[in-house]
PDB file of C-alpha atoms in Angstrom:
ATOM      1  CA  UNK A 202     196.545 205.537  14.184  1.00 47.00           C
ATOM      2  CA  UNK A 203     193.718 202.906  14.097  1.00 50.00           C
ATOM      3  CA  UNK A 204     190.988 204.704  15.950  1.00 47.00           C
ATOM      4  CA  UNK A 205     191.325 207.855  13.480  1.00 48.00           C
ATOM      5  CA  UNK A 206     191.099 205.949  10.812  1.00 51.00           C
ATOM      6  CA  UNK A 207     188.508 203.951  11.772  1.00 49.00           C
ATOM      7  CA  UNK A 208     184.488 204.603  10.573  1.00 45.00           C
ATOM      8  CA  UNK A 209     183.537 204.831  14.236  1.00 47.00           C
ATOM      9  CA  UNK A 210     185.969 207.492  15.627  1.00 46.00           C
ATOM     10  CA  UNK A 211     184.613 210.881  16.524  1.00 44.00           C
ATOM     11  CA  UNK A 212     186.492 214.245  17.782  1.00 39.00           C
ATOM     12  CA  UNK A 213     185.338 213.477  20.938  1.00 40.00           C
ATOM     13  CA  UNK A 214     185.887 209.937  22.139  1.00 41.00           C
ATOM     14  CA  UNK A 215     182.243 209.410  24.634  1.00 43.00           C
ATOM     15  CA  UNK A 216     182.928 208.858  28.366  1.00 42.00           C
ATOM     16  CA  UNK A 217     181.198 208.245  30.856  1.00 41.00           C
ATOM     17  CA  UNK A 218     182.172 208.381  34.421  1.00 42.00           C
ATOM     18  CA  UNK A 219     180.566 206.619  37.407  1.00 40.00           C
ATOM     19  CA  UNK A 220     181.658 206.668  40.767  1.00 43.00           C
ATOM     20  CA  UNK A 221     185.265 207.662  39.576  1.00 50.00           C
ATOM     21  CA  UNK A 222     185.466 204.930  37.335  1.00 51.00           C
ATOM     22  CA  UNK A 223     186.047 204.726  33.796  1.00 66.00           C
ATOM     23  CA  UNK A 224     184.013 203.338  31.062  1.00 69.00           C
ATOM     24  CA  UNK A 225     185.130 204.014  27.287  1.00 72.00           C
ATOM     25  CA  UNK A 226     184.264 203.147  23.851  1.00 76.00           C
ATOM     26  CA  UNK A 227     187.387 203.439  21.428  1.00 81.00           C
ATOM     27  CA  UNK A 228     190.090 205.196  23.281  1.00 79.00           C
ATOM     28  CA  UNK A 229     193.340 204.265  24.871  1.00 83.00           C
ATOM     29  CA  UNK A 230     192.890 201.646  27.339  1.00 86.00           C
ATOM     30  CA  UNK A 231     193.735 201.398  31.345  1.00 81.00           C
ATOM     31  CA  UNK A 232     195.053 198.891  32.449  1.00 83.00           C
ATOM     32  CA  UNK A 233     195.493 197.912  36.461  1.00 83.00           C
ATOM     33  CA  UNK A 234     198.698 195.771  35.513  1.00 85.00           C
ATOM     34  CA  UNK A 235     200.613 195.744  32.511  1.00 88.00           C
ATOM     35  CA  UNK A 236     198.924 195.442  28.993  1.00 92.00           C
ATOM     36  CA  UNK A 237     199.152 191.933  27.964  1.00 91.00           C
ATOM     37  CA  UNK A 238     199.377 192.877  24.300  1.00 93.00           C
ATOM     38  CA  UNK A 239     202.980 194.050  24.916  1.00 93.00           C
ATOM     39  CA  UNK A 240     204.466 190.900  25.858  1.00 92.00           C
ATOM     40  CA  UNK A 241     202.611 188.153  23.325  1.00 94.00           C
ATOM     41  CA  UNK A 242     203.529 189.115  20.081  1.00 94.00           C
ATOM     42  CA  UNK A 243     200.126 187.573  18.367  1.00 95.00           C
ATOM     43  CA  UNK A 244     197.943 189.875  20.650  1.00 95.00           C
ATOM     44  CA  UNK A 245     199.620 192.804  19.079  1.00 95.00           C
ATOM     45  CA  UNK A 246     197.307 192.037  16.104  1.00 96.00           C
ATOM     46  CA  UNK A 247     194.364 193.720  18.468  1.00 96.00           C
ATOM     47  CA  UNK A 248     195.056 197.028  18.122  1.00 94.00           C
ATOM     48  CA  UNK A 249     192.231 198.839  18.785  1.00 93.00           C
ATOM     49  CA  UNK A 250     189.842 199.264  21.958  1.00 91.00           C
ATOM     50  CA  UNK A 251     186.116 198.731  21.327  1.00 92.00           C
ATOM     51  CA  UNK A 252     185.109 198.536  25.188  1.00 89.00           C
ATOM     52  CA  UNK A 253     186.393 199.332  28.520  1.00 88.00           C
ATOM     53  CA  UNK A 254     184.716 198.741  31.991  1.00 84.00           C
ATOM     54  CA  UNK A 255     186.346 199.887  35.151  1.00 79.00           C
ATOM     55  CA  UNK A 256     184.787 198.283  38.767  1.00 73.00           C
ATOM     56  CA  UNK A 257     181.689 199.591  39.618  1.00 69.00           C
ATOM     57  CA  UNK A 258     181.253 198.265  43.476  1.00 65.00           C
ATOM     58  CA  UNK A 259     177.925 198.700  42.915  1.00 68.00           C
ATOM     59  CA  UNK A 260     177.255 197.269  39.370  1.00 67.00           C
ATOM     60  CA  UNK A 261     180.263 194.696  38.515  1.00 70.00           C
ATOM     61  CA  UNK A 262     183.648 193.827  39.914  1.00 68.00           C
ATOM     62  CA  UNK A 263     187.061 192.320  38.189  1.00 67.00           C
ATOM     63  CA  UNK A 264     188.964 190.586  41.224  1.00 69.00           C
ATOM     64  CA  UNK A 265     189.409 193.477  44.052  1.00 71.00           C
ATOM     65  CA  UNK A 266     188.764 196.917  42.012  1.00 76.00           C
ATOM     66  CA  UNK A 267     190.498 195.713  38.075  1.00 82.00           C
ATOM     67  CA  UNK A 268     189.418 196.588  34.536  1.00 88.00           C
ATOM     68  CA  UNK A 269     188.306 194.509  31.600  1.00 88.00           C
ATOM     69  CA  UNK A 270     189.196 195.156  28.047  1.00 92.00           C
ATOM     70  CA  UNK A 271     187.703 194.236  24.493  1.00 94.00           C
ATOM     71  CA  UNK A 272     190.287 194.795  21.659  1.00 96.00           C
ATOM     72  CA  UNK A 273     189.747 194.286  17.781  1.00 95.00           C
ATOM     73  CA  UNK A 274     192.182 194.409  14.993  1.00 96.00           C
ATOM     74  CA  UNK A 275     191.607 197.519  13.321  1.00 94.00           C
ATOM     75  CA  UNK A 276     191.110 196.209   9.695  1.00 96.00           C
ATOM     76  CA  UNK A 277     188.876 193.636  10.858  1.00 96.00           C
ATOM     77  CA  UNK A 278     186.506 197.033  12.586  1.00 94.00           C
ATOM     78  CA  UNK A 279     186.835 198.685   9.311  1.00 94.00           C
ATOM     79  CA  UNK A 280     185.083 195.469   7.817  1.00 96.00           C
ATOM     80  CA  UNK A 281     182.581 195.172  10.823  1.00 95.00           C
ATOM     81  CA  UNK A 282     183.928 191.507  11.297  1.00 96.00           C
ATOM     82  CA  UNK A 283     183.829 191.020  15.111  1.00 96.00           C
ATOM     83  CA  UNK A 284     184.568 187.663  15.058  1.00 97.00           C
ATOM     84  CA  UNK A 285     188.156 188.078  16.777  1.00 97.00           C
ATOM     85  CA  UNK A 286     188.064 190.179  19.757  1.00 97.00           C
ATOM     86  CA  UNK A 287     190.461 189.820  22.551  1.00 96.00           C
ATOM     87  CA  UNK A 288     189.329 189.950  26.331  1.00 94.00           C
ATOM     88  CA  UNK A 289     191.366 190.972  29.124  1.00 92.00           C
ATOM     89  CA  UNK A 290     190.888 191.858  32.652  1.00 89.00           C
ATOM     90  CA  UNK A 291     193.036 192.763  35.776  1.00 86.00           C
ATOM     91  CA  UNK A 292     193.073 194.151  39.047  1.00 83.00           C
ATOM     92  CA  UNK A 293     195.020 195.327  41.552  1.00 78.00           C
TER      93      UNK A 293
END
């Protein structure tokens, strides 16, 4: 899949947990809702998670306890082009 082959994967994908919350580089993402990639065909392009932050309370909030997500196409991580990145968020 895209985050094995990409330059930046590792055995152990780094996460840190705060509060119960999740915060990952790489990785599959959570989602509070549905992913929005699944039902818009030309979001299915970003493949590959760069950056997820869960609610923190004490640091940052989506809406009433959600999620944001950065996604990337993986060729376009391979060539270090972040000029496309898709942001989504949701809560509950």
């Amino acid at each position: 899949d895209a985050l094995h082959d990409s330059a930046f994967a590792e055995k152990d994908i780094r996460q840190k947990y705060d509060n119960g919350m999740r915060h990952l580089m790489l990785g599959h993402p959570n989602f509070t809702q549905d992913d929005p990639r699944e039902f818009d065909e030309d979001l299915r392009r970003y493949d590959t998670q760069l950056l997820q932050l869960e609610t923190n309370y004490n640091v940052i909030t989506w809406g009433d306890g959600g999620v944001a997500n950065f996604f990337i196409n993986a060729e376009d991580l391979k060539k270090a082009d972040f000029s496309k990145i898709l942001y989504t968020w949701d809560c509950c």
